[in-house]
N, CA and C atoms as an extended XYZ file, in Angstrom:
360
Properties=species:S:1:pos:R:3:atomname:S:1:resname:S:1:resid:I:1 pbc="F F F"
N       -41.251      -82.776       38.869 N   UNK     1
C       -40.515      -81.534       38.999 CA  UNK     1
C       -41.472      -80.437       39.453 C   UNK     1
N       -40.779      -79.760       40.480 N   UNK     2
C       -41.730      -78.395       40.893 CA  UNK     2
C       -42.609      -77.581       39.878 C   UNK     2
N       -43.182      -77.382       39.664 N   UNK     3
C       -44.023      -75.887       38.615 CA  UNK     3
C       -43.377      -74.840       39.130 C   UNK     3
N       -42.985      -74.253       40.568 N   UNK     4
C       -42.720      -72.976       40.543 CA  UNK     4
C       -41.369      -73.074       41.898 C   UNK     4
N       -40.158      -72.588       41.075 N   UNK     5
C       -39.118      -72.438       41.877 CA  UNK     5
C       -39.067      -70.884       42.790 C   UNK     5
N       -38.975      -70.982       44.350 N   UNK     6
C       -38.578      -69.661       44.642 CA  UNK     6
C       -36.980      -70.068       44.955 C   UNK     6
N       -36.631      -69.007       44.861 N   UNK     7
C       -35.116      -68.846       45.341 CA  UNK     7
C       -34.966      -67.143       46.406 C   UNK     7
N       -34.114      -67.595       47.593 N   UNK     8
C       -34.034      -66.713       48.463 CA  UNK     8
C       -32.493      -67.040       48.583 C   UNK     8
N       -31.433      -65.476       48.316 N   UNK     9
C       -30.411      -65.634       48.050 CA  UNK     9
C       -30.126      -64.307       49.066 C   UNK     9
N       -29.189      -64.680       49.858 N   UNK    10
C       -29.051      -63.904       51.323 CA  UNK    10
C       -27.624      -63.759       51.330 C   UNK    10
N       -26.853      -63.948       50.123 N   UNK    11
C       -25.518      -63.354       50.129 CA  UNK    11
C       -25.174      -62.397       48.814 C   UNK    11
N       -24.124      -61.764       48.976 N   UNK    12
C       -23.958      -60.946       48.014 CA  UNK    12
C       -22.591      -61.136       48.067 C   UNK    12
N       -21.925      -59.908       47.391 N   UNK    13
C       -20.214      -59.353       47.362 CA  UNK    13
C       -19.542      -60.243       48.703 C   UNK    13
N       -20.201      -60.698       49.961 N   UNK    14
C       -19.866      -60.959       51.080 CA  UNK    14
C       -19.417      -62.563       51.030 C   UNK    14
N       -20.161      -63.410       49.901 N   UNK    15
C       -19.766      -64.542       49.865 CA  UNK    15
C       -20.591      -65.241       48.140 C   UNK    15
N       -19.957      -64.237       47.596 N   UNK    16
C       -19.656      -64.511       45.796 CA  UNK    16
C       -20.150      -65.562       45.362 C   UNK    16
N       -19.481      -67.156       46.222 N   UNK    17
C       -20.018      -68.044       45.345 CA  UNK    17
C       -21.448      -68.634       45.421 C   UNK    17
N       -22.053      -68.183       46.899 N   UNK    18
C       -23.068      -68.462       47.231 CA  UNK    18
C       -24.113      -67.640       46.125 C   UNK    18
N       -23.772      -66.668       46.107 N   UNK    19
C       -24.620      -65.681       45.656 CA  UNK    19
C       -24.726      -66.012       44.276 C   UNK    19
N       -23.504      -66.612       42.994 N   UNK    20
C       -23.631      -66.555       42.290 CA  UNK    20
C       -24.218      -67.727       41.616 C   UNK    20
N       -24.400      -68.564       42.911 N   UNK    21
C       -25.149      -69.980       42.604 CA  UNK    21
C       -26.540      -69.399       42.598 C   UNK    21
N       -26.778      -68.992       43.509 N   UNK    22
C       -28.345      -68.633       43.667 CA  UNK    22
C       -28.816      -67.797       42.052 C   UNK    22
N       -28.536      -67.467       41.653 N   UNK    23
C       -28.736      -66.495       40.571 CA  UNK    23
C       -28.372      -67.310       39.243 C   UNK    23
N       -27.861      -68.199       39.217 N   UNK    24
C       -27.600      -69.300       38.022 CA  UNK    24
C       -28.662      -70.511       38.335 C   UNK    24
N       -28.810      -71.046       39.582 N   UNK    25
C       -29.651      -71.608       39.625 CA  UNK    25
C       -31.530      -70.995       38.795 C   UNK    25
N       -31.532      -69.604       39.518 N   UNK    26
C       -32.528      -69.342       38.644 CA  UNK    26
C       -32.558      -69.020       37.449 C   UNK    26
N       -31.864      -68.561       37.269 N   UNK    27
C       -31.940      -68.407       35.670 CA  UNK    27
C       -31.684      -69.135       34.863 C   UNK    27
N       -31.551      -70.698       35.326 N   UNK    28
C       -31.180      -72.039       34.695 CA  UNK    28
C       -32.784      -72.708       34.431 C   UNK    28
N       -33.546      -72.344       35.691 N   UNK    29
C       -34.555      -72.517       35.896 CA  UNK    29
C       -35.589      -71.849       35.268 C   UNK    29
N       -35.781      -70.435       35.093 N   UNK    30
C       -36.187      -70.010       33.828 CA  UNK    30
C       -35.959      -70.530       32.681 C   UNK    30
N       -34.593      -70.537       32.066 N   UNK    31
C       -34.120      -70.813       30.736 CA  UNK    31
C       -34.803      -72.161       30.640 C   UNK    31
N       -35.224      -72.950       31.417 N   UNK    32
C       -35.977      -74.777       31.645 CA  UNK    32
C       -37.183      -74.981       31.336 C   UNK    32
N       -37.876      -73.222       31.254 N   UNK    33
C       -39.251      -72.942       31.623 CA  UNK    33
C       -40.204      -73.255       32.971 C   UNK    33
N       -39.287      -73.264       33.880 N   UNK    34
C       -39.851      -73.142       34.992 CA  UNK    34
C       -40.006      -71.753       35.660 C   UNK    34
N       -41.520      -71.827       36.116 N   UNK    35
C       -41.753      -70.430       36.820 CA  UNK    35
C       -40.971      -70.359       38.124 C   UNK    35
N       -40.352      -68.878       37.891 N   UNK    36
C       -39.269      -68.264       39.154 CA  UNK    36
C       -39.309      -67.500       39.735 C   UNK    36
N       -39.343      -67.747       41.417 N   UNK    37
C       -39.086      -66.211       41.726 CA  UNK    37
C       -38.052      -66.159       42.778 C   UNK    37
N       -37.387      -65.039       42.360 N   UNK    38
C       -35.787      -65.116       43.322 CA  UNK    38
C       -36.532      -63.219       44.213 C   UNK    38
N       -35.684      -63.685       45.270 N   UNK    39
C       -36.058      -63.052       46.599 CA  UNK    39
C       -34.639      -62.553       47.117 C   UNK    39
N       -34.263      -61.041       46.772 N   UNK    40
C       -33.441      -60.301       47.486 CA  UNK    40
C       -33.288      -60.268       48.883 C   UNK    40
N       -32.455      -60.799       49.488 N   UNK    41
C       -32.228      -60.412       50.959 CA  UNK    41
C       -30.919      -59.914       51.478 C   UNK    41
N       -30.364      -59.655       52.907 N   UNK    42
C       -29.580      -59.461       53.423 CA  UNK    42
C       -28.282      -58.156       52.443 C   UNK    42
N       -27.272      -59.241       51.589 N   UNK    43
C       -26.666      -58.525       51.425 CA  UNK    43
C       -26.500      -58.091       49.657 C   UNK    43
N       -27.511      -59.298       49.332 N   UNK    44
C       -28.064      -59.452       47.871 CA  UNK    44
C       -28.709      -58.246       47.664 C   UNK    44
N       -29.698      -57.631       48.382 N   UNK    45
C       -30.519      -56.427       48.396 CA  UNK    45
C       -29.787      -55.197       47.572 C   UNK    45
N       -28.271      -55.224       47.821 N   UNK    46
C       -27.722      -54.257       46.399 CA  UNK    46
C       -28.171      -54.706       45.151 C   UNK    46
N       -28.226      -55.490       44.560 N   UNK    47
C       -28.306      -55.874       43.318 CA  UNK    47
C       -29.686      -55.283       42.373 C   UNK    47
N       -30.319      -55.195       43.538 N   UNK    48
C       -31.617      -54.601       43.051 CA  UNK    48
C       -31.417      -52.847       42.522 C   UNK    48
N       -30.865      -52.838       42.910 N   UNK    49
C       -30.258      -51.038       42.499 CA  UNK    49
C       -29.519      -50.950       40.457 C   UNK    49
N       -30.206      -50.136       40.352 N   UNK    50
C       -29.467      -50.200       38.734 CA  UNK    50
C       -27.844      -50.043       39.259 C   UNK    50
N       -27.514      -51.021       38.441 N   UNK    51
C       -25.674      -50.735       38.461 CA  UNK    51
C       -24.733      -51.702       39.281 C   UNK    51
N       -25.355      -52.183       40.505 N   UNK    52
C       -24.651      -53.021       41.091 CA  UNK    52
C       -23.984      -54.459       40.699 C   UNK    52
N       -25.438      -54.508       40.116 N   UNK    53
C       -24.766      -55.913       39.500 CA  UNK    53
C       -23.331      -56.504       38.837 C   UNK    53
N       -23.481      -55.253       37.958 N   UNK    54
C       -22.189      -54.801       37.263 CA  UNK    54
C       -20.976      -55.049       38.177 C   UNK    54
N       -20.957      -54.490       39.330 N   UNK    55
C       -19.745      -54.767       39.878 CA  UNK    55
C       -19.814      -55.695       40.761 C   UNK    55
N       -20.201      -56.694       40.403 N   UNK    56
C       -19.980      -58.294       41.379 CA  UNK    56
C       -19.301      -58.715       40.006 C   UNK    56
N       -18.197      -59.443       40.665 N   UNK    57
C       -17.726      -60.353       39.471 CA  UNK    57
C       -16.772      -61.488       40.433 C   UNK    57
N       -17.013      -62.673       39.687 N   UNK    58
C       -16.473      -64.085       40.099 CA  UNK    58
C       -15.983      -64.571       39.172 C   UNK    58
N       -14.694      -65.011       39.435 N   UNK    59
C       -13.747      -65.891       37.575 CA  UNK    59
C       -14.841      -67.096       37.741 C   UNK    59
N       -14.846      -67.327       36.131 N   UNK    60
C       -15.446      -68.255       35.943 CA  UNK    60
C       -16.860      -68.720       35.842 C   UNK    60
N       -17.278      -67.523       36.638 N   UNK    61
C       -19.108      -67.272       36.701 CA  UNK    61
C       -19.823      -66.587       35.374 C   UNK    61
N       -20.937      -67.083       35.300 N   UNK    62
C       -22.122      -65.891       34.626 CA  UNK    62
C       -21.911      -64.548       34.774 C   UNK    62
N       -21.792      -63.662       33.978 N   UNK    63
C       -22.181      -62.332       34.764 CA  UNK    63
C       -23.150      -62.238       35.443 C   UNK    63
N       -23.491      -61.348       36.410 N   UNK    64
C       -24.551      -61.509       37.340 CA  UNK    64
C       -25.535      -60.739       36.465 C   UNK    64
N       -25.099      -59.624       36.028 N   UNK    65
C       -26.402      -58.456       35.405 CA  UNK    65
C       -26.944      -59.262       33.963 C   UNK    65
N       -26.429      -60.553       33.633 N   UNK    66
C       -26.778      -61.128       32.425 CA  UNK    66
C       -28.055      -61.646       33.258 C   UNK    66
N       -27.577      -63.064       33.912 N   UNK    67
C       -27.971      -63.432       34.982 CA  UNK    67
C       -29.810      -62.604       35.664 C   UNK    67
N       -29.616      -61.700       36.042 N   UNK    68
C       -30.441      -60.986       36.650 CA  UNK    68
C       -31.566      -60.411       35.562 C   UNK    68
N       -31.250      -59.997       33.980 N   UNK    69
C       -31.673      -59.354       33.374 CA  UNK    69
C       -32.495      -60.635       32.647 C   UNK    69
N       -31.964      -61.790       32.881 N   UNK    70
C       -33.224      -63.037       31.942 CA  UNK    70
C       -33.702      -63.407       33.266 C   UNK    70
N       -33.886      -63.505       34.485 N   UNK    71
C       -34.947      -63.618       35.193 CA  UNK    71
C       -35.747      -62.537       35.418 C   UNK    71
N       -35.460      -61.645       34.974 N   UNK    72
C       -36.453      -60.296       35.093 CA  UNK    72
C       -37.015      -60.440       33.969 C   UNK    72
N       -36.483      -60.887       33.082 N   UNK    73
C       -37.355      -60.800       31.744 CA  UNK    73
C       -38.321      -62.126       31.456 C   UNK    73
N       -38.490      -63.385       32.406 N   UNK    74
C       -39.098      -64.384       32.315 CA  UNK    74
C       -39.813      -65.008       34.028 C   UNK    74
N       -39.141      -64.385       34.881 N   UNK    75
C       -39.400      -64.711       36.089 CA  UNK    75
C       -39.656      -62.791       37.067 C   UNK    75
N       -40.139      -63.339       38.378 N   UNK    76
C       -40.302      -62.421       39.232 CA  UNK    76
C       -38.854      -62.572       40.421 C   UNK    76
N       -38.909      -60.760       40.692 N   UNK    77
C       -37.130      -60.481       41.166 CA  UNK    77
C       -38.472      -59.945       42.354 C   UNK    77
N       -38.017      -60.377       43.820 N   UNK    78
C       -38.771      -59.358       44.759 CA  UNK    78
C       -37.426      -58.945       45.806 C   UNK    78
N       -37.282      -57.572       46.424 N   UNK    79
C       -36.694      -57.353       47.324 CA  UNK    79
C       -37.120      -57.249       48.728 C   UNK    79
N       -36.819      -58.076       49.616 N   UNK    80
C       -37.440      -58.165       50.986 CA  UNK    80
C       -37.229      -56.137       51.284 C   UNK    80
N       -38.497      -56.171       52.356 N   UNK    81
C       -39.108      -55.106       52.929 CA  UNK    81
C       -37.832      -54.701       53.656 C   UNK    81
N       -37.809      -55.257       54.913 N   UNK    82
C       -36.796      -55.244       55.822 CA  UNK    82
C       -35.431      -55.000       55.360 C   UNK    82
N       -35.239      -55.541       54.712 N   UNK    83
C       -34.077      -55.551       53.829 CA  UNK    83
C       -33.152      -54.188       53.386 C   UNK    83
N       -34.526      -53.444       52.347 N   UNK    84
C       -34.764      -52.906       51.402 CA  UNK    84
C       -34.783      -51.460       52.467 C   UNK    84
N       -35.417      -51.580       53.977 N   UNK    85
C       -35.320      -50.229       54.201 CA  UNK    85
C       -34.120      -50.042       55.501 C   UNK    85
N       -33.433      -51.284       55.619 N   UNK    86
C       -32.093      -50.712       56.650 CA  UNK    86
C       -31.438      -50.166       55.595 C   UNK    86
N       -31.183      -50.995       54.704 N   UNK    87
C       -30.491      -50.132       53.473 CA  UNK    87
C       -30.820      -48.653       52.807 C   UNK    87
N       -32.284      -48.363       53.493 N   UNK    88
C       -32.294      -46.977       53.096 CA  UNK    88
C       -32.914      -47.096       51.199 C   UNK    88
N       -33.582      -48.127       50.487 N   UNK    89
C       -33.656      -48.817       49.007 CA  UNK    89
C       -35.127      -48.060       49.349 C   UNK    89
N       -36.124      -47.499       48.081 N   UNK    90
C       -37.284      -47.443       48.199 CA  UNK    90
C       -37.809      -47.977       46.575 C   UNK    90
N       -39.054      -47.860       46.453 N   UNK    91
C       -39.456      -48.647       45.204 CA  UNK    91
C       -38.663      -47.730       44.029 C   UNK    91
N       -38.351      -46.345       44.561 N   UNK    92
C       -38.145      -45.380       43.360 CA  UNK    92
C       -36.874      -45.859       42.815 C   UNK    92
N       -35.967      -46.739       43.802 N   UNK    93
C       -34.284      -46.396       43.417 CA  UNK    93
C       -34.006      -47.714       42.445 C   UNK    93
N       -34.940      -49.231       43.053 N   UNK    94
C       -35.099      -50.555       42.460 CA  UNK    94
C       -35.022      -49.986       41.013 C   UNK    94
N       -34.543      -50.924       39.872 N   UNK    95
C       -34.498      -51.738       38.897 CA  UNK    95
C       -36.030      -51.795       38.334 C   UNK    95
N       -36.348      -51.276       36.954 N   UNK    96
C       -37.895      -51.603       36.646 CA  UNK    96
C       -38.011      -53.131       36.903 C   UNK    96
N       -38.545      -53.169       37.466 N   UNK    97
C       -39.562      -54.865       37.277 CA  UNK    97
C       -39.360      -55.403       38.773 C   UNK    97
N       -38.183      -54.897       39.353 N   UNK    98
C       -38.325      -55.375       41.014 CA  UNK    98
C       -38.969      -54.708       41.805 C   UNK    98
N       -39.794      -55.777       42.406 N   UNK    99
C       -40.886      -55.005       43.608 CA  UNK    99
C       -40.406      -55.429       44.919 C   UNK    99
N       -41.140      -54.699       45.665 N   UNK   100
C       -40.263      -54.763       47.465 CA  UNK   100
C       -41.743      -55.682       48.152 C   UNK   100
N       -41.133      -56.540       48.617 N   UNK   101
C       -42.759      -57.163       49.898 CA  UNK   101
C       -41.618      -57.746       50.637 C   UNK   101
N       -42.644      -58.409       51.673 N   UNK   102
C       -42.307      -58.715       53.149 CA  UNK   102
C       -42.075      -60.149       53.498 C   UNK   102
N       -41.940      -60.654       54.160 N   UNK   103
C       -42.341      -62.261       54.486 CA  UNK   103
C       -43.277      -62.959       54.443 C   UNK   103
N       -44.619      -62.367       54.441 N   UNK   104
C       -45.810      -62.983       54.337 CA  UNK   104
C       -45.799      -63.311       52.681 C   UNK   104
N       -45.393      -62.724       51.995 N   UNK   105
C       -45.144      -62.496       50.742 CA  UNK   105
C       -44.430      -64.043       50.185 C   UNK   105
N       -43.387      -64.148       51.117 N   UNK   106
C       -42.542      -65.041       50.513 CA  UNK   106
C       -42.690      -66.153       51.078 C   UNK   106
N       -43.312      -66.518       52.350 N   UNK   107
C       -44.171      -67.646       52.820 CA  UNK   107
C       -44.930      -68.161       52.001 C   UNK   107
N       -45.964      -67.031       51.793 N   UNK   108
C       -47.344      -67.772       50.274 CA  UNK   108
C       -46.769      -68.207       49.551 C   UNK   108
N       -45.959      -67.372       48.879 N   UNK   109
C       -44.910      -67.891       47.454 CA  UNK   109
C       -44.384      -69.689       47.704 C   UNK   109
N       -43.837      -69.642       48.983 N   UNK   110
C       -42.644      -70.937       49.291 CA  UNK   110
C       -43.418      -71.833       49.823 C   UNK   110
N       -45.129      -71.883       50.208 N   UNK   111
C       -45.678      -72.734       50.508 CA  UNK   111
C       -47.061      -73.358       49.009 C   UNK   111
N       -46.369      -72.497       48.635 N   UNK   112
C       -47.685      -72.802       47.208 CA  UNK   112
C       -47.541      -74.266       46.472 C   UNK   112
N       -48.826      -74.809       46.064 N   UNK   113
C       -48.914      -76.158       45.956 CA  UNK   113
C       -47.578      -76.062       44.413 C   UNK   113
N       -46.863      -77.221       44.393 N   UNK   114
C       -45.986      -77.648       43.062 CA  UNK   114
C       -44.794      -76.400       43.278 C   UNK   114
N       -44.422      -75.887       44.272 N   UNK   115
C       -43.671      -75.330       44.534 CA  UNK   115
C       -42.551      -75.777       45.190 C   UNK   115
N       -40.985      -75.613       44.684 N   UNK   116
C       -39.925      -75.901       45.646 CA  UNK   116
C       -39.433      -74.766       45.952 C   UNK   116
N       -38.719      -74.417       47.227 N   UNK   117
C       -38.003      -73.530       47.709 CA  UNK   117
C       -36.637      -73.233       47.980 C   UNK   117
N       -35.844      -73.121       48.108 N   UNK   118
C       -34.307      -72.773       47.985 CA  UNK   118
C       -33.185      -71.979       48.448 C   UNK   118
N       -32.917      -71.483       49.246 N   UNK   119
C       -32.273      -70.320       49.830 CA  UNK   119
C       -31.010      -70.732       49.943 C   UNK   119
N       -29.862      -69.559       50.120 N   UNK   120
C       -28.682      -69.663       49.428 CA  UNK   120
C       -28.198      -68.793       50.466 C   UNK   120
């Protein structure tokens, strides 16, 4: 089994179930004790904002802000760069514990030895 899961989750409100896999997957993966790091992109990049989370909801799913709040509390949350500034997001507006980097960022991460990768 991997030592360190990344997860790159590139949907949001736009396609629910994708999104809400990606975010159960990690935090399944935490709760396993596996090291995590999930990677804000595209339309996921709201979530990183206090409050959003809150209003994603899927019958039958996790809450997302449950979800989000035990990988922040056991794993690393990063919000892509690019992402983070079409949206107009700066480090001030993020969620304590989410940080903003780039692709080089998430390359190292997704090529690191005992590492699997994942995108959603």
């Amino acid at each position: 089994m991997a030592k360190k899961l990344v997860v790159k989750v590139t949907a949001g409100a736009d396609a629910p179930e994708r999104c809400s896999q990606a975010f159960t997957v990690a935090a399944v993966a935490v709760a396993s004790g596996v090291e995590v790091s999930l990677w804000l992109t595209g339309e996921s990049s709201w979530f990183a904002l206090p409050g959003r989370a809150a209003e994603f909801d899927l019958p039958h799913a996790a809450p997302l802000p449950d979800l989000l709040e035990s990988i922040l509390a056991a794993g690393r949350v990063t919000l892509c760069t690019q992402c983070a500034a079409r949206r107009e997001i700066t480090e001030k507006d993020v969620i304590e514990g989410v940080r903003i980097a780039g692709a080089q960022v998430f390359v190292q991460e997704a090529l690191g030895d005992g590492t699997q990768a994942l995108v959603y």
